[in-house]
């Protein structure tokens, strides 16, 4: 058990203004992408989270020089990187370590990377990533807990994904950026961070077209150069804050976000009776009365994101009526509901479907985080509940949210972190 817990006294409406941090899932793709450059790169807006620190350590072990000033920028000089081996202990610290395979293949023509870690939200194979590398002429092998990929010469090729995979799309883009010739990815993921990574690589001299559609064309380049680039704001943090504002019947304006990335969530909140308005780079969420139940089906972008299913289902535990949630992306992403049931929620989970019957009130209880967004869901539940909620295993939350409890406290939440 971790040494710290969050203690929340629920019931305070969140009110005020908050700034969203830079994107986690875009940063963890952009940082390994620097390995493709011949020169140092500077990345702005990188969030100060554990997944970022894990990647910095890995890059340093590989021979890169990294200078990170949280809130300012991260500069990575990859010129000293000649190693292509990322061991088990480093790789298992985060899911995104799988991007080192694509990035090292692109840089060194070979990669030996331990199987990735990350949230246990179901089986998470990487067979599609490996299929993509093979289409680029690499040989791949899984040996002793390591993924080994190597190519005499990476050459462009056609990659047709059997399912839409965010990680697979990013990994193939990384390797293809330096392959000889053109790669076409069919059935590509369209998430905002796919577009952000393509923009980052293009700012290094890559030739990538079509990111944000389901066909991406990458004309490989022999050399990529240094750049300075600011990553997009975190779409899931924005959504978590929107849900927390609605859950506490508050009035919160989130600054620095991209409202068009939030449309699936905004539509659902409006359907529930929440008031949502936006400007170019801010969203205001207000909730005055009780909220209605809605049905949710998670989908790839621009559908409802699986990463917001968990905090959203926490909100739905106190909605008027019954909500049906279908999780189509991962097969075990309802563990948070077992914990929220301990706070008085009425939930029934059947495989990838959850039925939530709204109750008038949740009650504080000790609960345990099982994965990153489960942590967000338990915080939302704690903010809504009457009495004290204690949340354990905070390292999951720290992997992906920058100063979340400080932001919530500034909005009026009664939330403290303490030693157990
Ligand atoms: C990325 O995970 C994100 N992780 C996840 O963020 C996010 O939930 C997910 O995309 C979906 O949006 C990072 O960006 C680091 P996938 P990833 O490949 O790449 C199956 C968070 O909370 N699949 O799109 O692992 C897979 O099992 C998280 O921030 C294969 O079968 O997701 C899943 O069912 C957690 N074979 C589906 O595809 C493959 O080779 C989609 O997975 C690859 C995927």
mmCIF file of N, CA and C in Angstrom, residues 21-103:
data_model
loop_
_atom_site.group_PDB
_atom_site.id
_atom_site.type_symbol
_atom_site.label_atom_id
_atom_site.label_comp_id
_atom_site.label_asym_id
_atom_site.label_seq_id
_atom_site.Cartn_x
_atom_site.Cartn_y
_atom_site.Cartn_z
ATOM 1 N N UNK A 21 -3.691 21.453 -17.624
ATOM 2 C CA UNK A 21 -2.268 21.173 -17.900
ATOM 3 C C UNK A 21 -2.083 20.634 -19.309
ATOM 4 N N UNK A 22 -0.826 20.474 -19.688
ATOM 5 C CA UNK A 22 -0.511 19.876 -20.995
ATOM 6 C C UNK A 22 -0.896 18.406 -21.007
ATOM 7 N N UNK A 23 -1.120 17.878 -22.200
ATOM 8 C CA UNK A 23 -1.650 16.522 -22.345
ATOM 9 C C UNK A 23 -0.664 15.439 -21.937
ATOM 10 N N UNK A 24 -1.171 14.488 -21.149
ATOM 11 C CA UNK A 24 -0.349 13.318 -20.783
ATOM 12 C C UNK A 24 -0.091 12.441 -22.006
ATOM 13 N N UNK A 25 -1.162 12.011 -22.656
ATOM 14 C CA UNK A 25 -0.977 11.009 -23.711
ATOM 15 C C UNK A 25 -0.288 11.566 -24.944
ATOM 16 N N UNK A 26 -0.296 12.893 -25.093
ATOM 17 C CA UNK A 26 0.480 13.491 -26.183
ATOM 18 C C UNK A 26 1.951 13.637 -25.752
ATOM 19 N N UNK A 27 2.191 14.020 -24.496
ATOM 20 C CA UNK A 27 3.580 14.177 -24.024
ATOM 21 C C UNK A 27 4.333 12.852 -24.056
ATOM 22 N N UNK A 28 3.635 11.762 -23.656
ATOM 23 C CA UNK A 28 4.360 10.482 -23.600
ATOM 24 C C UNK A 28 4.648 9.921 -24.995
ATOM 25 N N UNK A 29 4.056 10.518 -26.036
ATOM 26 C CA UNK A 29 4.415 10.148 -27.411
ATOM 27 C C UNK A 29 5.499 11.089 -27.950
ATOM 28 N N UNK A 30 5.366 12.374 -27.620
ATOM 29 C CA UNK A 30 6.297 13.378 -28.151
ATOM 30 C C UNK A 30 7.709 13.200 -27.542
ATOM 31 N N UNK A 31 7.781 12.849 -26.257
ATOM 32 C CA UNK A 31 9.107 12.727 -25.615
ATOM 33 C C UNK A 31 9.944 11.622 -26.302
ATOM 34 N N UNK A 32 9.408 10.393 -26.480
ATOM 35 C CA UNK A 32 10.218 9.397 -27.217
ATOM 36 C C UNK A 32 10.498 9.813 -28.659
ATOM 37 N N UNK A 33 9.589 10.595 -29.261
ATOM 38 C CA UNK A 33 9.777 11.001 -30.667
ATOM 39 C C UNK A 33 11.049 11.828 -30.849
ATOM 40 N N UNK A 34 11.522 12.468 -29.770
ATOM 41 C CA UNK A 34 12.749 13.275 -29.868
ATOM 42 C C UNK A 34 13.939 12.397 -30.273
ATOM 43 N N UNK A 35 13.858 11.098 -29.971
ATOM 44 C CA UNK A 35 14.963 10.194 -30.340
ATOM 45 C C UNK A 35 15.177 10.149 -31.849
ATOM 46 N N UNK A 36 14.175 10.561 -32.613
ATOM 47 C CA UNK A 36 14.307 10.530 -34.076
ATOM 48 C C UNK A 36 15.094 11.726 -34.600
ATOM 49 N N UNK A 37 15.350 12.693 -33.719
ATOM 50 C CA UNK A 37 16.021 13.924 -34.154
ATOM 51 C C UNK A 37 17.547 13.802 -34.028
ATOM 52 N N UNK A 38 18.241 14.546 -34.884
ATOM 53 C CA UNK A 38 19.711 14.628 -34.799
ATOM 54 C C UNK A 38 20.154 15.749 -33.871
ATOM 55 N N UNK A 39 19.172 16.546 -33.442
ATOM 56 C CA UNK A 39 19.514 17.748 -32.663
ATOM 57 C C UNK A 39 18.614 17.841 -31.432
ATOM 58 N N UNK A 40 18.962 18.700 -30.466
ATOM 59 C CA UNK A 40 18.097 18.867 -29.288
ATOM 60 C C UNK A 40 16.728 19.433 -29.665
ATOM 61 N N UNK A 41 15.723 19.064 -28.889
ATOM 62 C CA UNK A 41 14.361 19.576 -29.084
ATOM 63 C C UNK A 41 13.866 20.149 -27.764
ATOM 64 N N UNK A 42 13.029 21.167 -27.851
ATOM 65 C CA UNK A 42 12.426 21.740 -26.650
ATOM 66 C C UNK A 42 10.912 21.571 -26.729
ATOM 67 N N UNK A 43 10.349 21.020 -25.646
ATOM 68 C CA UNK A 43 8.902 20.779 -25.620
ATOM 69 C C UNK A 43 8.315 21.623 -24.480
ATOM 70 N N UNK A 44 7.272 22.358 -24.814
ATOM 71 C CA UNK A 44 6.615 23.192 -23.797
ATOM 72 C C UNK A 44 5.294 22.552 -23.394
ATOM 73 N N UNK A 45 4.817 22.924 -22.206
ATOM 74 C CA UNK A 45 3.510 22.477 -21.720
ATOM 75 C C UNK A 45 3.511 21.014 -21.278
ATOM 76 N N UNK A 46 4.682 20.451 -20.973
ATOM 77 C CA UNK A 46 4.749 19.043 -20.537
ATOM 78 C C UNK A 46 4.293 18.965 -19.074
ATOM 79 N N UNK A 47 3.312 18.120 -18.748
ATOM 80 C CA UNK A 47 2.834 18.072 -17.363
ATOM 81 C C UNK A 47 3.835 17.382 -16.430
ATOM 82 N N UNK A 48 3.845 17.828 -15.182
ATOM 83 C CA UNK A 48 4.754 17.281 -14.174
ATOM 84 C C UNK A 48 4.074 16.071 -13.520
ATOM 85 N N UNK A 49 4.179 14.921 -14.194
ATOM 86 C CA UNK A 49 3.499 13.706 -13.721
ATOM 87 C C UNK A 49 4.493 12.544 -13.745
ATOM 88 N N UNK A 50 4.150 11.480 -13.052
ATOM 89 C CA UNK A 50 5.085 10.362 -12.929
ATOM 90 C C UNK A 50 5.421 9.711 -14.272
ATOM 91 N N UNK A 51 4.444 9.590 -15.176
ATOM 92 C CA UNK A 51 4.733 8.967 -16.470
ATOM 93 C C UNK A 51 5.810 9.757 -17.219
ATOM 94 N N UNK A 52 5.774 11.064 -17.094
ATOM 95 C CA UNK A 52 6.785 11.906 -17.748
ATOM 96 C C UNK A 52 8.152 11.675 -17.096
ATOM 97 N N UNK A 53 8.184 11.591 -15.761
ATOM 98 C CA UNK A 53 9.464 11.354 -15.080
ATOM 99 C C UNK A 53 10.033 9.981 -15.440
ATOM 100 N N UNK A 54 9.140 8.988 -15.578
ATOM 101 C CA UNK A 54 9.606 7.646 -15.955
ATOM 102 C C UNK A 54 10.265 7.696 -17.336
ATOM 103 N N UNK A 55 9.654 8.419 -18.268
ATOM 104 C CA UNK A 55 10.234 8.518 -19.616
ATOM 105 C C UNK A 55 11.551 9.283 -19.616
ATOM 106 N N UNK A 56 11.618 10.351 -18.792
ATOM 107 C CA UNK A 56 12.882 11.099 -18.696
ATOM 108 C C UNK A 56 14.000 10.175 -18.224
ATOM 109 N N UNK A 57 13.703 9.342 -17.206
ATOM 110 C CA UNK A 57 14.724 8.402 -16.691
ATOM 111 C C UNK A 57 15.174 7.455 -17.802
ATOM 112 N N UNK A 58 14.194 6.942 -18.565
ATOM 113 C CA UNK A 58 14.536 5.977 -19.621
ATOM 114 C C UNK A 58 15.435 6.644 -20.670
ATOM 115 N N UNK A 59 15.055 7.854 -21.075
ATOM 116 C CA UNK A 59 15.865 8.554 -22.088
ATOM 117 C C UNK A 59 17.277 8.810 -21.577
ATOM 118 N N UNK A 60 17.385 9.161 -20.281
ATOM 119 C CA UNK A 60 18.726 9.390 -19.713
ATOM 120 C C UNK A 60 19.529 8.092 -19.696
ATOM 121 N N UNK A 61 18.859 6.969 -19.333
ATOM 122 C CA UNK A 61 19.569 5.678 -19.337
ATOM 123 C C UNK A 61 20.060 5.335 -20.742
ATOM 124 N N UNK A 62 19.335 5.796 -21.757
ATOM 125 C CA UNK A 62 19.731 5.508 -23.145
ATOM 126 C C UNK A 62 20.864 6.423 -23.614
ATOM 127 N N UNK A 63 21.148 7.475 -22.819
ATOM 128 C CA UNK A 63 22.259 8.367 -23.188
ATOM 129 C C UNK A 63 21.839 9.782 -23.566
ATOM 130 N N UNK A 64 20.538 10.088 -23.479
ATOM 131 C CA UNK A 64 20.088 11.454 -23.802
ATOM 132 C C UNK A 64 20.354 12.381 -22.617
ATOM 133 N N UNK A 65 20.439 13.682 -22.900
ATOM 134 C CA UNK A 65 20.526 14.664 -21.806
ATOM 135 C C UNK A 65 19.187 15.381 -21.731
ATOM 136 N N UNK A 66 18.584 15.374 -20.517
ATOM 137 C CA UNK A 66 17.237 15.926 -20.374
ATOM 138 C C UNK A 66 17.261 17.021 -19.317
ATOM 139 N N UNK A 67 16.674 18.165 -19.662
ATOM 140 C CA UNK A 67 16.549 19.252 -18.682
ATOM 141 C C UNK A 67 15.087 19.646 -18.641
ATOM 142 N N UNK A 68 14.471 19.468 -17.463
ATOM 143 C CA UNK A 68 13.025 19.718 -17.353
ATOM 144 C C UNK A 68 12.772 20.775 -16.291
ATOM 145 N N UNK A 69 12.131 21.843 -16.686
ATOM 146 C CA UNK A 69 11.696 22.847 -15.701
ATOM 147 C C UNK A 69 10.171 22.841 -15.752
ATOM 148 N N UNK A 70 9.534 22.160 -14.770
ATOM 149 C CA UNK A 70 8.071 22.062 -14.814
ATOM 150 C C UNK A 70 7.431 23.437 -14.936
ATOM 151 N N UNK A 71 6.424 23.505 -15.787
ATOM 152 C CA UNK A 71 5.736 24.777 -15.997
ATOM 153 C C UNK A 71 6.421 25.636 -17.043
ATOM 154 N N UNK A 72 7.643 25.274 -17.424
ATOM 155 C CA UNK A 72 8.367 26.057 -18.433
ATOM 156 C C UNK A 72 8.589 25.179 -19.682
ATOM 157 N N UNK A 73 9.585 24.317 -19.624
ATOM 158 C CA UNK A 73 9.857 23.512 -20.823
ATOM 159 C C UNK A 73 10.732 22.316 -20.480
ATOM 160 N N UNK A 74 10.795 21.391 -21.424
ATOM 161 C CA UNK A 74 11.712 20.256 -21.318
ATOM 162 C C UNK A 74 12.603 20.278 -22.557
ATOM 163 N N UNK A 75 13.923 20.253 -22.334
ATOM 164 C CA UNK A 75 14.829 20.177 -23.479
ATOM 165 C C UNK A 75 15.524 18.821 -23.448
ATOM 166 N N UNK A 76 15.483 18.148 -24.567
ATOM 167 C CA UNK A 76 16.093 16.814 -24.658
ATOM 168 C C UNK A 76 17.134 16.858 -25.769
ATOM 169 N N UNK A 77 18.372 16.477 -25.386
ATOM 170 C CA UNK A 77 19.440 16.375 -26.383
ATOM 171 C C UNK A 77 19.695 14.878 -26.631
ATOM 172 N N UNK A 78 19.255 14.358 -27.788
ATOM 173 C CA UNK A 78 19.371 12.910 -28.014
ATOM 174 C C UNK A 78 20.678 12.511 -28.696
ATOM 175 N N UNK A 79 21.599 13.487 -28.889
ATOM 176 C CA UNK A 79 22.747 13.182 -29.765
ATOM 177 C C UNK A 79 23.636 12.061 -29.200
ATOM 178 N N UNK A 80 23.608 11.876 -27.864
ATOM 179 C CA UNK A 80 24.477 10.833 -27.294
ATOM 180 C C UNK A 80 23.836 9.449 -27.267
ATOM 181 N N UNK A 81 22.648 9.287 -27.795
ATOM 182 C CA UNK A 81 21.952 7.993 -27.679
ATOM 183 C C UNK A 81 22.473 7.002 -28.712
ATOM 184 N N UNK A 82 23.088 5.930 -28.188
ATOM 185 C CA UNK A 82 23.541 4.868 -29.105
ATOM 186 C C UNK A 82 22.992 3.521 -28.663
ATOM 187 N N UNK A 83 22.350 3.510 -27.480
ATOM 188 C CA UNK A 83 21.821 2.269 -26.905
ATOM 189 C C UNK A 83 20.385 2.078 -27.386
ATOM 190 N N UNK A 84 19.942 0.843 -27.519
ATOM 191 C CA UNK A 84 18.567 0.578 -27.971
ATOM 192 C C UNK A 84 17.852 -0.391 -27.034
ATOM 193 N N UNK A 85 18.397 -0.514 -25.800
ATOM 194 C CA UNK A 85 17.873 -1.511 -24.871
ATOM 195 C C UNK A 85 17.163 -0.809 -23.706
ATOM 196 N N UNK A 86 15.885 -1.111 -23.507
ATOM 197 C CA UNK A 86 15.145 -0.571 -22.351
ATOM 198 C C UNK A 86 14.708 -1.774 -21.514
ATOM 199 N N UNK A 87 15.261 -1.888 -20.318
ATOM 200 C CA UNK A 87 15.058 -3.088 -19.492
ATOM 201 C C UNK A 87 13.645 -3.189 -18.912
ATOM 202 N N UNK A 88 13.385 -4.353 -18.355
ATOM 203 C CA UNK A 88 12.077 -4.687 -17.786
ATOM 204 C C UNK A 88 11.607 -3.646 -16.765
ATOM 205 N N UNK A 89 12.496 -3.297 -15.822
ATOM 206 C CA UNK A 89 12.059 -2.412 -14.725
ATOM 207 C C UNK A 89 11.692 -1.017 -15.229
ATOM 208 N N UNK A 90 12.441 -0.516 -16.205
ATOM 209 C CA UNK A 90 12.105 0.790 -16.781
ATOM 210 C C UNK A 90 10.809 0.706 -17.574
ATOM 211 N N UNK A 91 10.718 -0.319 -18.431
ATOM 212 C CA UNK A 91 9.575 -0.402 -19.350
ATOM 213 C C UNK A 91 8.260 -0.593 -18.606
ATOM 214 N N UNK A 92 8.310 -1.324 -17.497
ATOM 215 C CA UNK A 92 7.035 -1.623 -16.835
ATOM 216 C C UNK A 92 6.517 -0.436 -16.005
ATOM 217 N N UNK A 93 7.306 0.645 -15.934
ATOM 218 C CA UNK A 93 6.824 1.812 -15.174
ATOM 219 C C UNK A 93 5.659 2.509 -15.851
ATOM 220 N N UNK A 94 5.514 2.319 -17.159
ATOM 221 C CA UNK A 94 4.401 2.996 -17.838
ATOM 222 C C UNK A 94 4.048 2.285 -19.136
ATOM 223 N N UNK A 95 2.832 2.519 -19.581
ATOM 224 C CA UNK A 95 2.356 1.924 -20.825
ATOM 225 C C UNK A 95 3.135 2.460 -22.028
ATOM 226 N N UNK A 96 3.357 3.774 -22.001
ATOM 227 C CA UNK A 96 3.913 4.436 -23.175
ATOM 228 C C UNK A 96 5.356 4.030 -23.455
ATOM 229 N N UNK A 97 5.947 3.175 -22.612
ATOM 230 C CA UNK A 97 7.303 2.708 -22.937
ATOM 231 C C UNK A 97 7.284 1.960 -24.271
ATOM 232 N N UNK A 98 6.089 1.495 -24.713
ATOM 233 C CA UNK A 98 6.056 0.815 -26.018
ATOM 234 C C UNK A 98 6.433 1.763 -27.160
ATOM 235 N N UNK A 99 6.331 3.083 -26.966
ATOM 236 C CA UNK A 99 6.731 4.006 -28.032
ATOM 237 C C UNK A 99 8.247 4.009 -28.255
ATOM 238 N N UNK A 100 8.993 3.499 -27.249
ATOM 239 C CA UNK A 100 10.440 3.404 -27.434
ATOM 240 C C UNK A 100 10.774 2.395 -28.532
ATOM 241 N N UNK A 101 9.867 1.436 -28.781
ATOM 242 C CA UNK A 101 10.162 0.451 -29.838
ATOM 243 C C UNK A 101 10.182 1.175 -31.191
ATOM 244 N N UNK A 102 9.113 1.917 -31.479
ATOM 245 C CA UNK A 102 9.038 2.634 -32.757
ATOM 246 C C UNK A 102 10.141 3.674 -32.876
ATOM 247 N N UNK A 103 10.381 4.410 -31.782
ATOM 248 C CA UNK A 103 11.367 5.500 -31.836
ATOM 249 C C UNK A 103 12.786 4.949 -31.988
#
